[in-house]
Short mmCIF file of N, CA and C in Angstrom, two decimals:
data_model
loop_
_atom_site.label_atom_id
_atom_site.label_comp_id
_atom_site.label_asym_id
_atom_site.label_seq_id
_atom_site.Cartn_x
_atom_site.Cartn_y
_atom_site.Cartn_z
N MET A 1290 270.75 17.80 120.84
CA MET A 1290 271.41 16.23 120.41
C MET A 1290 270.47 15.62 122.19
N LYS A 1291 269.47 14.36 121.33
CA LYS A 1291 269.38 13.27 121.68
C LYS A 1291 269.35 12.90 123.87
N GLU A 1292 267.67 12.71 124.10
CA GLU A 1292 267.86 12.59 125.41
C GLU A 1292 268.04 11.40 125.43
N ILE A 1293 269.49 10.47 124.84
CA ILE A 1293 269.70 9.34 124.81
C ILE A 1293 269.58 8.83 126.40
N LEU A 1294 270.04 9.23 127.43
CA LEU A 1294 270.55 9.01 129.65
C LEU A 1294 269.43 9.08 129.76
N ARG A 1295 268.32 9.83 129.58
CA ARG A 1295 266.93 9.42 129.53
C ARG A 1295 266.65 8.26 129.02
N GLU A 1296 266.39 8.01 128.30
CA GLU A 1296 265.53 7.47 127.71
C GLU A 1296 266.17 5.35 128.52
N ILE A 1297 267.86 5.77 128.71
CA ILE A 1297 268.43 4.72 129.28
C ILE A 1297 267.82 3.99 130.50
N GLY A 1298 268.12 5.77 131.70
CA GLY A 1298 267.24 4.98 132.27
C GLY A 1298 265.69 5.31 132.67
N MET A 1299 265.52 5.72 132.30
CA MET A 1299 263.29 5.58 131.90
C MET A 1299 263.78 3.22 132.08
N ILE A 1300 264.59 3.05 131.05
CA ILE A 1300 264.50 1.79 130.89
C ILE A 1300 264.58 0.78 131.63
N ALA A 1301 266.12 1.71 132.29
CA ALA A 1301 266.62 0.64 133.11
C ALA A 1301 265.67 0.36 134.71
N ARG A 1302 264.67 1.96 134.87
CA ARG A 1302 264.12 2.33 136.19
C ARG A 1302 262.98 0.71 136.19
N ALA A 1303 262.52 1.44 135.38
CA ALA A 1303 261.36 0.25 134.98
C ALA A 1303 261.41 -1.60 135.09
N LEU A 1304 262.36 -1.83 134.30
CA LEU A 1304 262.75 -2.96 134.05
C LEU A 1304 263.82 -3.40 135.77
N ASP A 1305 264.06 -2.07 136.71
CA ASP A 1305 264.37 -2.75 138.29
C ASP A 1305 262.94 -2.47 138.58
N SER A 1306 261.92 -2.05 138.44
CA SER A 1306 260.76 -1.89 139.16
C SER A 1306 260.54 -3.57 138.57
N ILE A 1307 260.62 -4.03 137.89
CA ILE A 1307 259.64 -5.42 137.39
C ILE A 1307 260.12 -6.49 138.18
N SER A 1308 261.87 -6.83 138.14
CA SER A 1308 262.67 -7.27 138.90
C SER A 1308 261.24 -7.46 140.44
N ASN A 1309 262.03 -6.47 140.60
CA ASN A 1309 261.75 -6.03 142.13
C ASN A 1309 260.62 -6.47 143.35
N ILE A 1310 259.11 -6.17 142.26
CA ILE A 1310 258.21 -7.04 142.13
C ILE A 1310 257.78 -8.24 141.91
N GLU A 1311 258.75 -8.78 141.32
CA GLU A 1311 258.72 -10.61 141.04
C GLU A 1311 259.69 -11.14 141.53
N PHE A 1312 260.54 -10.96 142.73
CA PHE A 1312 260.99 -11.23 143.51
C PHE A 1312 261.20 -11.11 144.36
N LYS A 1313 259.88 -10.49 144.88
CA LYS A 1313 259.64 -10.13 146.75
C LYS A 1313 259.68 -10.84 146.81
N ALA A 1314 258.71 -11.92 146.13
CA ALA A 1314 257.95 -13.32 146.71
C ALA A 1314 259.45 -14.34 147.34
N LEU A 1315 260.14 -14.42 146.52
CA LEU A 1315 261.75 -14.64 147.21
C LEU A 1315 262.89 -14.29 147.59
N ASP A 1316 261.97 -12.90 148.62
CA ASP A 1316 262.67 -12.28 149.54
C ASP A 1316 264.16 -11.26 149.26
N LEU A 1317 264.09 -10.84 148.01
CA LEU A 1317 265.16 -11.21 147.18
C LEU A 1317 263.60 -9.37 146.49
N THR A 1318 264.61 -7.56 147.25
CA THR A 1318 263.55 -6.65 146.92
C THR A 1318 265.54 -5.23 147.07
N LYS A 1319 264.52 -4.66 145.77
CA LYS A 1319 266.42 -3.10 145.97
C LYS A 1319 267.27 -3.27 145.63
N GLY A 1320 267.12 -4.23 144.48
CA GLY A 1320 267.77 -5.00 143.19
C GLY A 1320 268.74 -6.18 144.04
N GLN A 1321 268.56 -6.49 145.19
CA GLN A 1321 270.10 -7.85 145.71
C GLN A 1321 270.13 -8.55 144.31
N TYR A 1322 269.08 -8.70 143.92
CA TYR A 1322 269.06 -9.62 142.85
C TYR A 1322 270.58 -9.37 141.28
N LEU A 1323 270.73 -8.76 142.14
CA LEU A 1323 272.25 -8.26 141.44
C LEU A 1323 273.35 -8.51 141.55
N TYR A 1324 272.96 -8.11 142.58
CA TYR A 1324 274.71 -8.62 143.57
C TYR A 1324 274.60 -10.80 143.87
N LEU A 1325 272.75 -10.25 144.02
CA LEU A 1325 273.44 -12.37 144.09
C LEU A 1325 274.13 -12.82 142.83
N VAL A 1326 273.49 -12.90 141.23
CA VAL A 1326 273.78 -12.98 140.23
C VAL A 1326 275.61 -12.71 140.25
N ARG A 1327 275.67 -11.57 140.61
CA ARG A 1327 277.38 -11.61 139.63
C ARG A 1327 277.76 -11.95 140.97
N ILE A 1328 277.40 -12.55 142.49
CA ILE A 1328 277.99 -13.32 143.18
C ILE A 1328 277.69 -15.05 142.48
N CYS A 1329 276.97 -15.71 142.24
CA CYS A 1329 276.85 -16.05 141.30
C CYS A 1329 277.36 -16.83 140.48
N GLU A 1330 277.58 -16.25 139.34
CA GLU A 1330 278.40 -15.82 138.90
C GLU A 1330 279.87 -15.61 138.70
N ASN A 1331 280.49 -15.34 139.69
CA ASN A 1331 281.89 -15.21 139.88
C ASN A 1331 282.23 -15.27 142.34
N PRO A 1332 282.01 -16.89 141.97
CA PRO A 1332 281.76 -16.94 143.57
C PRO A 1332 283.41 -16.86 144.22
N GLY A 1333 283.15 -16.19 145.37
CA GLY A 1333 284.44 -15.86 145.68
C GLY A 1333 284.73 -14.26 145.68
N ILE A 1334 284.22 -14.25 144.96
CA ILE A 1334 284.25 -12.30 144.81
C ILE A 1334 284.14 -11.84 145.90
N ILE A 1335 285.23 -10.25 145.51
CA ILE A 1335 284.96 -10.20 147.08
C ILE A 1335 284.76 -8.67 146.57
N GLN A 1336 283.76 -7.33 148.61
CA GLN A 1336 282.75 -7.15 148.20
C GLN A 1336 283.20 -5.88 147.45
N GLU A 1337 283.95 -5.29 146.88
CA GLU A 1337 284.75 -4.13 147.09
C GLU A 1337 285.11 -3.78 144.76
N LYS A 1338 284.91 -5.93 144.42
CA LYS A 1338 285.41 -6.16 143.24
C LYS A 1338 283.80 -5.83 142.51
N LEU A 1339 282.56 -6.21 143.59
CA LEU A 1339 281.69 -6.74 143.75
C LEU A 1339 281.19 -5.23 143.21
N ALA A 1340 281.34 -4.03 144.55
CA ALA A 1340 280.24 -2.93 144.33
C ALA A 1340 281.64 -2.14 142.74
N GLU A 1341 281.77 -2.62 142.44
CA GLU A 1341 282.80 -2.12 141.33
C GLU A 1341 282.35 -2.35 140.08
N MET A 1342 282.08 -4.10 140.46
CA MET A 1342 281.79 -4.09 138.98
C MET A 1342 279.50 -4.46 138.96
N ILE A 1343 279.60 -3.54 139.70
CA ILE A 1343 277.36 -2.74 139.91
C ILE A 1343 277.07 -1.72 139.86
N LYS A 1344 278.27 -0.88 140.01
CA LYS A 1344 279.25 0.44 139.83
C LYS A 1344 278.19 1.81 140.78
N VAL A 1345 278.43 0.22 141.97
CA VAL A 1345 277.61 1.66 143.07
C VAL A 1345 279.16 1.68 144.66
N ASP A 1346 278.82 2.30 145.57
CA ASP A 1346 279.73 2.50 146.15
C ASP A 1346 279.70 1.21 147.72
N ARG A 1347 280.57 1.15 148.32
CA ARG A 1347 280.40 0.66 149.07
C ARG A 1347 279.60 -0.18 150.04
N THR A 1348 279.34 1.55 150.23
CA THR A 1348 278.44 0.82 151.63
C THR A 1348 277.03 0.21 151.32
N THR A 1349 276.38 0.61 149.71
CA THR A 1349 275.49 0.67 149.06
C THR A 1349 275.54 -1.72 149.19
N ALA A 1350 276.89 -1.06 148.56
CA ALA A 1350 276.51 -2.52 148.54
C ALA A 1350 276.78 -3.75 149.16
N ALA A 1351 277.43 -3.02 151.23
CA ALA A 1351 277.91 -3.90 151.74
C ALA A 1351 276.06 -3.80 152.34
N ARG A 1352 275.70 -2.49 151.97
CA ARG A 1352 274.05 -3.06 152.68
C ARG A 1352 273.11 -4.61 151.73
N ALA A 1353 273.19 -4.23 150.55
CA ALA A 1353 271.99 -5.37 149.92
C ALA A 1353 273.16 -6.97 150.27
N ILE A 1354 275.00 -6.66 150.51
CA ILE A 1354 275.16 -8.03 151.03
C ILE A 1354 275.16 -8.62 152.61
N GLN A 1355 275.09 -7.85 152.74
CA GLN A 1355 273.80 -7.79 154.79
C GLN A 1355 273.24 -8.92 154.60
N LYS A 1356 271.68 -7.76 153.69
CA LYS A 1356 271.19 -8.97 153.75
C LYS A 1356 270.51 -9.87 152.72
N LEU A 1357 271.39 -10.09 151.76
CA LEU A 1357 271.36 -10.87 151.28
C LEU A 1357 271.80 -11.93 151.93
N GLU A 1358 273.28 -12.06 152.86
CA GLU A 1358 273.24 -12.76 153.69
C GLU A 1358 272.60 -13.24 155.54
N MET A 1359 272.13 -11.90 155.44
CA MET A 1359 270.45 -12.84 156.79
C MET A 1359 270.13 -13.51 155.65
N ASN A 1360 269.53 -13.57 155.04
CA ASN A 1360 268.55 -13.33 154.33
C ASN A 1360 268.59 -15.47 153.63
N GLY A 1361 269.61 -15.86 153.48
CA GLY A 1361 270.81 -16.68 153.49
C GLY A 1361 271.14 -17.18 152.17
N PHE A 1362 271.10 -15.99 150.85
CA PHE A 1362 271.40 -16.52 149.57
C PHE A 1362 273.02 -16.10 149.75
N ILE A 1363 273.24 -15.95 149.84
CA ILE A 1363 275.01 -15.73 149.92
C ILE A 1363 275.40 -16.35 151.17
N GLU A 1364 277.29 -16.54 151.79
CA GLU A 1364 277.84 -16.55 152.45
C GLU A 1364 279.79 -15.82 152.80
N LYS A 1365 279.61 -15.52 154.05
CA LYS A 1365 280.90 -14.48 153.69
C LYS A 1365 282.04 -16.27 154.49
N LYS A 1366 283.20 -16.23 153.49
CA LYS A 1366 283.85 -17.18 154.27
C LYS A 1366 285.53 -15.96 154.11
N ASP A 1367 286.39 -16.62 154.83
CA ASP A 1367 287.32 -15.88 154.68
C ASP A 1367 288.47 -16.45 154.22
N ASP A 1368 289.19 -15.33 153.28
CA ASP A 1368 290.36 -15.57 152.10
C ASP A 1368 291.62 -17.04 153.17
N GLU A 1369 292.40 -17.93 152.27
CA GLU A 1369 293.05 -18.27 153.02
C GLU A 1369 294.07 -17.83 153.25
N HIS A 1370 294.66 -16.88 152.46
CA HIS A 1370 296.08 -16.21 152.90
C HIS A 1370 295.61 -14.89 153.22
N ASN A 1371 294.27 -14.49 153.48
CA ASN A 1371 294.50 -13.45 154.17
C ASN A 1371 293.15 -12.70 155.38
N LYS A 1372 293.04 -13.01 156.84
CA LYS A 1372 292.11 -13.16 157.07
C LYS A 1372 291.11 -12.16 157.21
N LYS A 1373 292.22 -10.48 156.69
CA LYS A 1373 290.30 -9.40 155.90
C LYS A 1373 289.95 -9.81 155.55
N ILE A 1374 290.19 -10.02 154.76
CA ILE A 1374 289.35 -10.73 153.33
C ILE A 1374 288.01 -11.28 153.26
N LYS A 1375 287.18 -10.74 153.07
CA LYS A 1375 285.79 -11.91 153.30
C LYS A 1375 285.29 -12.34 151.18
N LYS A 1376 285.42 -13.95 151.19
CA LYS A 1376 285.68 -13.53 149.78
C LYS A 1376 283.69 -13.94 149.97
N LEU A 1377 282.46 -13.92 149.12
CA LEU A 1377 281.32 -13.37 148.38
C LEU A 1377 281.05 -15.31 148.44
N PHE A 1378 280.35 -15.64 148.61
CA PHE A 1378 279.74 -17.54 147.67
C PHE A 1378 278.11 -17.60 148.47
N PRO A 1379 277.37 -18.01 146.89
CA PRO A 1379 276.24 -18.22 146.63
C PRO A 1379 275.72 -18.83 147.62
N THR A 1380 275.16 -19.67 148.49
CA THR A 1380 274.59 -20.63 148.95
C THR A 1380 273.55 -22.00 148.47
N ALA A 1381 273.49 -22.70 148.92
CA ALA A 1381 272.45 -23.55 148.78
C ALA A 1381 271.21 -22.99 147.85
N LYS A 1382 270.49 -21.65 148.71
CA LYS A 1382 269.16 -21.19 148.11
C LYS A 1382 269.63 -20.13 147.17
N GLY A 1383 270.64 -19.33 147.50
CA GLY A 1383 271.55 -18.46 146.42
C GLY A 1383 271.29 -18.96 145.39
N SER A 1384 271.70 -19.96 145.24
CA SER A 1384 272.01 -21.32 144.19
C SER A 1384 270.81 -21.95 142.69
N ASP A 1385 269.69 -21.94 143.88
CA ASP A 1385 268.59 -22.38 143.36
C ASP A 1385 267.53 -21.07 143.13
N VAL A 1386 267.85 -20.49 143.37
CA VAL A 1386 266.87 -18.83 142.74
C VAL A 1386 268.00 -17.99 141.66
N TYR A 1387 268.58 -18.20 141.26
CA TYR A 1387 269.39 -18.22 140.01
C TYR A 1387 268.97 -18.63 138.71
N PRO A 1388 268.45 -19.76 138.49
CA PRO A 1388 268.52 -19.85 137.02
C PRO A 1388 266.45 -19.37 137.33
N PHE A 1389 265.84 -18.77 138.07
CA PHE A 1389 264.63 -17.92 137.56
C PHE A 1389 265.32 -16.94 137.45
N ILE A 1390 266.51 -16.11 138.48
CA ILE A 1390 266.49 -14.76 137.96
C ILE A 1390 267.17 -14.55 136.52
N ILE A 1391 267.88 -15.46 136.10
CA ILE A 1391 268.52 -15.82 134.29
C ILE A 1391 267.27 -15.77 133.70
N ARG A 1392 266.47 -16.59 134.26
CA ARG A 1392 264.65 -16.55 133.03
C ARG A 1392 263.64 -14.79 132.57
N GLU A 1393 264.04 -14.21 133.98
CA GLU A 1393 263.28 -12.83 134.12
C GLU A 1393 264.23 -12.81 132.92
N HIS A 1394 265.39 -12.08 133.64
CA HIS A 1394 266.33 -10.92 132.21
C HIS A 1394 266.29 -12.00 131.33
N ASP A 1395 266.74 -12.80 131.27
CA ASP A 1395 266.41 -13.36 129.40
C ASP A 1395 264.97 -13.12 128.37
N HIS A 1396 263.41 -13.39 129.92
CA HIS A 1396 262.54 -12.57 128.79
C HIS A 1396 262.42 -11.08 129.61
N SER A 1397 262.95 -10.40 129.68
CA SER A 1397 263.18 -9.02 129.96
C SER A 1397 264.10 -8.74 128.38
N ASN A 1398 264.71 -9.46 128.52
CA ASN A 1398 265.92 -8.62 127.13
C ASN A 1398 264.89 -9.04 126.01
N GLY A 1399 264.25 -10.06 126.01
CA GLY A 1399 263.81 -10.85 124.21
C GLY A 1399 261.77 -9.80 124.51
N VAL A 1400 261.72 -9.03 125.81
CA VAL A 1400 261.20 -8.41 124.98
C VAL A 1400 261.37 -6.75 124.95
N ALA A 1401 262.52 -6.40 125.67
CA ALA A 1401 263.17 -4.88 125.40
C ALA A 1401 263.83 -4.91 123.80
N LEU A 1402 264.29 -6.00 123.25
CA LEU A 1402 264.69 -6.22 122.22
C LEU A 1402 263.97 -6.91 120.42
N ALA A 1403 262.24 -7.11 122.07
CA ALA A 1403 261.50 -7.18 120.05
C ALA A 1403 261.27 -6.65 118.55
N GLY A 1404 261.19 -6.83 118.20
CA GLY A 1404 260.91 -6.59 116.15
C GLY A 1404 262.61 -6.07 115.73
N PHE A 1405 263.60 -5.98 117.14
CA PHE A 1405 265.62 -5.89 115.98
C PHE A 1405 265.36 -7.15 116.14
N THR A 1406 266.17 -6.24 114.88
CA THR A 1406 266.92 -7.42 114.02
C THR A 1406 268.24 -7.87 114.74
N GLU A 1407 269.04 -9.39 115.34
CA GLU A 1407 270.10 -10.01 114.94
C GLU A 1407 270.74 -8.29 114.75
N SER A 1408 271.07 -8.43 113.50
CA SER A 1408 272.29 -7.53 113.14
C SER A 1408 272.16 -6.56 114.69
N GLU A 1409 271.16 -5.18 114.62
CA GLU A 1409 270.27 -4.11 115.18
C GLU A 1409 270.14 -4.19 116.16
N ALA A 1410 270.31 -5.66 117.73
CA ALA A 1410 270.46 -6.69 118.53
C ALA A 1410 271.63 -6.02 118.86
N GLU A 1411 272.87 -6.82 117.91
CA GLU A 1411 274.36 -6.41 117.96
C GLU A 1411 274.44 -5.04 118.40
N THR A 1412 274.44 -4.09 116.98
CA THR A 1412 275.14 -3.05 116.64
C THR A 1412 274.71 -2.27 118.26
N LEU A 1413 273.18 -1.94 118.81
CA LEU A 1413 272.49 -1.94 119.64
C LEU A 1413 273.92 -2.05 120.83
N PHE A 1414 274.13 -3.43 120.90
CA PHE A 1414 274.63 -3.90 122.52
C PHE A 1414 276.27 -2.94 122.23
N HIS A 1415 277.22 -3.45 121.22
CA HIS A 1415 278.09 -2.42 121.14
C HIS A 1415 278.10 -1.01 121.30
N LEU A 1416 276.83 -0.36 120.74
CA LEU A 1416 277.07 1.54 121.38
C LEU A 1416 277.55 1.18 122.64
N LEU A 1417 275.86 0.64 122.78
CA LEU A 1417 275.80 0.72 124.52
C LEU A 1417 276.84 0.78 125.67
N GLN A 1418 277.74 -1.00 125.02
CA GLN A 1418 279.32 -0.70 126.18
C GLN A 1418 279.77 0.34 125.82
N ARG A 1419 279.67 0.69 124.70
CA ARG A 1419 281.10 2.06 124.22
C ARG A 1419 280.33 3.59 124.71
N VAL A 1420 279.23 3.11 125.49
CA VAL A 1420 279.11 4.84 125.85
C VAL A 1420 278.51 3.84 127.34
N ARG A 1421 278.66 2.78 127.90
CA ARG A 1421 279.60 2.65 129.61
C ARG A 1421 280.87 2.35 129.64
N LYS A 1422 281.40 2.18 128.69
CA LYS A 1422 282.90 2.42 128.66
C LYS A 1422 283.35 4.19 129.41
N ASN A 1423 282.30 5.41 128.92
CA ASN A 1423 282.65 6.54 128.21
C ASN A 1423 282.38 6.89 130.52
N VAL A 1424 281.03 6.89 130.02
CA VAL A 1424 281.13 6.58 132.21
C VAL A 1424 281.83 6.59 132.93
N GLU A 1425 282.26 4.98 133.01
CA GLU A 1425 282.55 4.30 134.13
C GLU A 1425 284.47 5.42 133.90
N THR A 1426 284.94 6.08 133.06
CA THR A 1426 285.88 7.09 133.14
C THR A 1426 286.05 8.28 134.15
N ASP A 1427 284.21 8.12 133.87
CA ASP A 1427 283.80 9.62 134.38
C ASP A 1427 283.70 8.87 136.18
N TRP A 1428 283.14 8.70 135.80
CA TRP A 1428 282.46 7.48 137.49
C TRP A 1428 283.47 7.06 137.99
N GLU A 1429 285.16 6.89 137.47
CA GLU A 1429 286.44 6.44 138.70
C GLU A 1429 286.88 7.96 138.70
N PHE A 1430 286.07 8.71 138.30
CA PHE A 1430 287.24 10.48 138.21
C PHE A 1430 286.78 10.88 140.01
N VAL A 1431 285.02 10.57 139.07
CA VAL A 1431 284.47 11.13 140.68
C VAL A 1431 284.69 10.66 141.73
N LYS A 1432 284.67 9.11 141.75
CA LYS A 1432 285.12 8.16 142.73
C LYS A 1432 285.73 9.07 143.70
N LYS A 1433 287.09 9.10 142.67
CA LYS A 1433 288.22 9.39 143.99
C LYS A 1433 288.72 10.85 144.54
N GLY A 1434 287.07 11.36 143.77
CA GLY A 1434 287.20 12.54 145.00
C GLY A 1434 286.85 13.76 144.32
N ASN A 1435 287.46 13.50 143.01
CA ASN A 1435 287.32 14.37 141.82
C ASN A 1435 286.58 15.33 141.20
N LYS A 1436 286.34 16.21 140.81
CA LYS A 1436 285.26 17.46 139.94
C LYS A 1436 285.72 17.32 138.91
N ARG A 1437 283.89 17.10 138.18
CA ARG A 1437 284.09 17.32 136.55
C ARG A 1437 283.97 18.91 136.03
N ASN A 1438 284.15 19.36 134.99
CA ASN A 1438 285.08 20.24 134.43
C ASN A 1438 283.46 19.99 133.77
N TYR A 1439 281.85 21.52 133.82
CA TYR A 1439 281.44 20.92 133.03
C TYR A 1439 281.48 21.91 131.51
#
């Protein structure tokens, strides 16, 4: 069997490394840009949904969110119906940085898909979505404390 997951991992790590280097001047490090993008695209999202969307544990999400808040990229606001719930919103600073992050993403996407036809890119997208959905099933299973059978 081909080592597909190794290839996906290498691609993800290389792109993450590039982004971390390029966004360092903006005080965005260690994948914080992922959180900021999702918050900008889903203003009012709660921390648990954000962690689920990015596929990280709550502690990892909490650290990134705390740093984004300390650096003035996002703010937490109380839910009007439940004071225990904190909703996440981009600040003006976060909203100003968002287009730059999207430009970097679009550029990286173009580099990654160089030489692919539109049809090949579409096929790759749909195949990767299927891979993600398969993995999400195991992720949910393990996240609930279960063990997979190998």
